Amino acid sequence: MGLLFETMCIRDLRVYAQSLEGNIYHYRDSKGLECDSIIHLLNGNYGLVEIKIGGEKLIEDAAKTLIKLSNKIDTDKMKKPSLLMIIVGVGQFAYKRNDGIYVVLIRCLKD
């Protein structure tokens, strides 16, 4: 179910990004560090997105990945991410964590 959910989220993100003249990319380096989706806009702003169906452990794992990738970016060569977000399918509400990462229900993206 997780792979199907991730695929559907990326499809939705692609539609929303294209409406803003942006693109969606996937990141994976030689050490296995991976980011499900990178939203890149024409003005150079970008956001890192992890997609998890839900659950606290999966959200924590996704947050660690986002922080690790964000810290790896050489901000002398490019901007730091404008957004760190975890998209989930199960939950009661969207919120911003103390580390600045947004946890957002997929149904909130359309708004």
PDB file of C-alpha atoms in Angstrom:
ATOM      1  CA  MET A   1       0.000   0.000   0.000  1.00  0.00           C
ATOM      2  CA  GLY A   2       2.859   2.371   0.761  1.00  0.00           C
ATOM      3  CA  LEU A   3       4.208   2.315  -2.794  1.00  0.00           C
ATOM      4  CA  LEU A   4       0.755   2.902  -4.276  1.00  0.00           C
ATOM      5  CA  PHE A   5       0.145   5.794  -1.860  1.00  0.00           C
ATOM      6  CA  GLU A   6       3.541   7.327  -2.702  1.00  0.00           C
ATOM      7  CA  THR A   7       2.858   7.059  -6.432  1.00  0.00           C
ATOM      8  CA  MET A   8      -0.518   8.770  -6.108  1.00  0.00           C
ATOM      9  CA  CYS A   9       0.962  11.557  -3.967  1.00  0.00           C
ATOM     10  CA  ILE A  10       3.710  12.206  -6.503  1.00  0.00           C
ATOM     11  CA  ARG A  11       1.088  12.366  -9.255  1.00  0.00           C
ATOM     12  CA  ASP A  12      -0.834  14.967  -7.243  1.00  0.00           C
ATOM     13  CA  LEU A  13       2.324  16.937  -6.452  1.00  0.00           C
ATOM     14  CA  ARG A  14       3.250  16.947 -10.141  1.00  0.00           C
ATOM     15  CA  VAL A  15      -0.149  18.405 -11.084  1.00  0.00           C
ATOM     16  CA  TYR A  16       0.067  21.099  -8.398  1.00  0.00           C
ATOM     17  CA  ALA A  17       3.702  21.943  -9.227  1.00  0.00           C
ATOM     18  CA  GLN A  18       2.975  22.221 -12.942  1.00  0.00           C
ATOM     19  CA  SER A  19       0.209  24.712 -12.200  1.00  0.00           C
ATOM     20  CA  LEU A  20       2.948  26.866 -10.604  1.00  0.00           C
ATOM     21  CA  GLU A  21       5.317  26.172 -13.531  1.00  0.00           C
ATOM     22  CA  GLY A  22       7.388  23.926 -11.288  1.00  0.00           C
ATOM     23  CA  ASN A  23       8.780  20.429 -11.554  1.00  0.00           C
ATOM     24  CA  ILE A  24       8.993  17.341  -9.382  1.00  0.00           C
ATOM     25  CA  TYR A  25      12.206  15.371  -9.003  1.00  0.00           C
ATOM     26  CA  HIS A  26      13.371  12.333  -7.053  1.00  0.00           C
ATOM     27  CA  TYR A  27      16.724  12.272  -5.230  1.00  0.00           C
ATOM     28  CA  ARG A  28      18.957   9.326  -4.411  1.00  0.00           C
ATOM     29  CA  ASP A  29      22.695   9.483  -3.875  1.00  0.00           C
ATOM     30  CA  SER A  30      25.401   6.821  -4.015  1.00  0.00           C
ATOM     31  CA  LYS A  31      25.172   6.297  -0.248  1.00  0.00           C
ATOM     32  CA  GLY A  32      21.451   5.473  -0.398  1.00  0.00           C
ATOM     33  CA  LEU A  33      20.162   8.801   0.955  1.00  0.00           C
ATOM     34  CA  GLU A  34      16.824   9.284  -0.768  1.00  0.00           C
ATOM     35  CA  CYS A  35      14.086  11.891  -0.929  1.00  0.00           C
ATOM     36  CA  ASP A  36      10.716  10.895  -2.373  1.00  0.00           C
ATOM     37  CA  SER A  37      10.041  14.222  -4.018  1.00  0.00           C
ATOM     38  CA  ILE A  38      11.705  17.562  -4.585  1.00  0.00           C
ATOM     39  CA  ILE A  39       9.399  20.367  -5.647  1.00  0.00           C
ATOM     40  CA  HIS A  40      11.403  22.883  -7.694  1.00  0.00           C
ATOM     41  CA  LEU A  41       9.983  26.220  -8.831  1.00  0.00           C
ATOM     42  CA  LEU A  42      11.277  28.509 -11.588  1.00  0.00           C
ATOM     43  CA  ASN A  43      12.425  31.150  -9.095  1.00  0.00           C
ATOM     44  CA  GLY A  44      14.903  28.649  -7.618  1.00  0.00           C
ATOM     45  CA  ASN A  45      12.925  27.857  -4.487  1.00  0.00           C
ATOM     46  CA  TYR A  46      12.487  24.201  -3.695  1.00  0.00           C
ATOM     47  CA  GLY A  47      11.074  21.909  -1.048  1.00  0.00           C
ATOM     48  CA  LEU A  48      12.020  18.443   0.112  1.00  0.00           C
ATOM     49  CA  VAL A  49       9.125  16.023   0.587  1.00  0.00           C
ATOM     50  CA  GLU A  50       8.926  12.581   2.132  1.00  0.00           C
ATOM     51  CA  ILE A  51       5.756  10.524   1.697  1.00  0.00           C
ATOM     52  CA  LYS A  52       4.556   8.095   4.357  1.00  0.00           C
ATOM     53  CA  ILE A  53       1.160   6.485   4.757  1.00  0.00           C
ATOM     54  CA  GLY A  54       1.202   7.370   8.460  1.00  0.00           C
ATOM     55  CA  GLY A  55       2.334   6.331  11.918  1.00  0.00           C
ATOM     56  CA  GLU A  56       4.679   8.052  14.347  1.00  0.00           C
ATOM     57  CA  LYS A  57       7.692   5.820  13.635  1.00  0.00           C
ATOM     58  CA  LEU A  58       7.440   6.389   9.884  1.00  0.00           C
ATOM     59  CA  ILE A  59       7.018  10.137  10.409  1.00  0.00           C
ATOM     60  CA  GLU A  60      10.121  10.207  12.640  1.00  0.00           C
ATOM     61  CA  ASP A  61      12.121   8.234  10.063  1.00  0.00           C
ATOM     62  CA  ALA A  62      11.018  10.630   7.324  1.00  0.00           C
ATOM     63  CA  ALA A  63      11.951  13.649   9.454  1.00  0.00           C
ATOM     64  CA  LYS A  64      15.444  12.240  10.038  1.00  0.00           C
ATOM     65  CA  THR A  65      15.872  11.749   6.292  1.00  0.00           C
ATOM     66  CA  LEU A  66      14.730  15.309   5.510  1.00  0.00           C
ATOM     67  CA  ILE A  67      17.054  16.818   8.113  1.00  0.00           C
ATOM     68  CA  LYS A  68      19.979  14.693   6.948  1.00  0.00           C
ATOM     69  CA  LEU A  69      19.472  15.706   3.313  1.00  0.00           C
ATOM     70  CA  SER A  70      18.884  19.352   4.190  1.00  0.00           C
ATOM     71  CA  ASN A  71      22.131  19.449   6.192  1.00  0.00           C
ATOM     72  CA  LYS A  72      24.006  17.895   3.266  1.00  0.00           C
ATOM     73  CA  ILE A  73      23.154  20.763   0.892  1.00  0.00           C
ATOM     74  CA  ASP A  74      26.017  23.171   0.231  1.00  0.00           C
ATOM     75  CA  THR A  75      24.283  26.522   0.774  1.00  0.00           C
ATOM     76  CA  ASP A  76      27.274  28.342  -0.736  1.00  0.00           C
ATOM     77  CA  LYS A  77      26.244  26.863  -4.087  1.00  0.00           C
ATOM     78  CA  MET A  78      22.460  26.832  -3.776  1.00  0.00           C
ATOM     79  CA  LYS A  79      19.644  28.057  -1.590  1.00  0.00           C
ATOM     80  CA  LYS A  80      18.560  26.049   1.396  1.00  0.00           C
ATOM     81  CA  PRO A  81      15.170  24.351   1.027  1.00  0.00           C
ATOM     82  CA  SER A  82      12.161  26.630   1.478  1.00  0.00           C
ATOM     83  CA  LEU A  83      10.093  23.716   2.742  1.00  0.00           C
ATOM     84  CA  LEU A  84      10.559  20.397   4.498  1.00  0.00           C
ATOM     85  CA  MET A  85       7.341  18.378   4.413  1.00  0.00           C
ATOM     86  CA  ILE A  86       6.083  14.903   5.178  1.00  0.00           C
ATOM     87  CA  ILE A  87       2.882  13.958   3.386  1.00  0.00           C
ATOM     88  CA  VAL A  88       0.781  11.384   5.229  1.00  0.00           C
ATOM     89  CA  GLY A  89      -2.429   9.572   4.419  1.00  0.00           C
ATOM     90  CA  VAL A  90      -3.633   8.915   7.950  1.00  0.00           C
ATOM     91  CA  GLY A  91      -4.089  11.497  10.685  1.00  0.00           C
ATOM     92  CA  GLN A  92      -6.416  14.050  12.180  1.00  0.00           C
ATOM     93  CA  PHE A  93      -4.750  17.326  11.171  1.00  0.00           C
ATOM     94  CA  ALA A  94      -1.714  18.962   9.584  1.00  0.00           C
ATOM     95  CA  TYR A  95       0.898  20.530  11.845  1.00  0.00           C
ATOM     96  CA  LYS A  96       4.379  22.013  12.012  1.00  0.00           C
ATOM     97  CA  ARG A  97       6.851  20.120  14.147  1.00  0.00           C
ATOM     98  CA  ASN A  98       9.332  21.804  16.495  1.00  0.00           C
ATOM     99  CA  ASP A  99      12.127  21.122  13.974  1.00  0.00           C
ATOM    100  CA  GLY A 100      10.248  23.124  11.312  1.00  0.00           C
ATOM    101  CA  ILE A 101       9.041  20.141   9.286  1.00  0.00           C
ATOM    102  CA  TYR A 102       5.414  20.243   8.168  1.00  0.00           C
ATOM    103  CA  VAL A 103       3.353  17.066   8.472  1.00  0.00           C
ATOM    104  CA  VAL A 104       0.493  17.406   6.015  1.00  0.00           C
ATOM    105  CA  LEU A 105      -2.400  15.121   5.174  1.00  0.00           C
ATOM    106  CA  ILE A 106      -2.688  14.405   1.466  1.00  0.00           C
ATOM    107  CA  ARG A 107      -6.242  15.731   1.494  1.00  0.00           C
ATOM    108  CA  CYS A 108      -4.934  19.162   2.587  1.00  0.00           C
ATOM    109  CA  LEU A 109      -2.814  19.697  -0.530  1.00  0.00           C
ATOM    110  CA  LYS A 110      -5.701  20.727  -2.752  1.00  0.00           C
ATOM    111  CA  ASP A 111      -6.381  23.752  -0.547  1.00  0.00           C
TER     112      ASP A 111
END
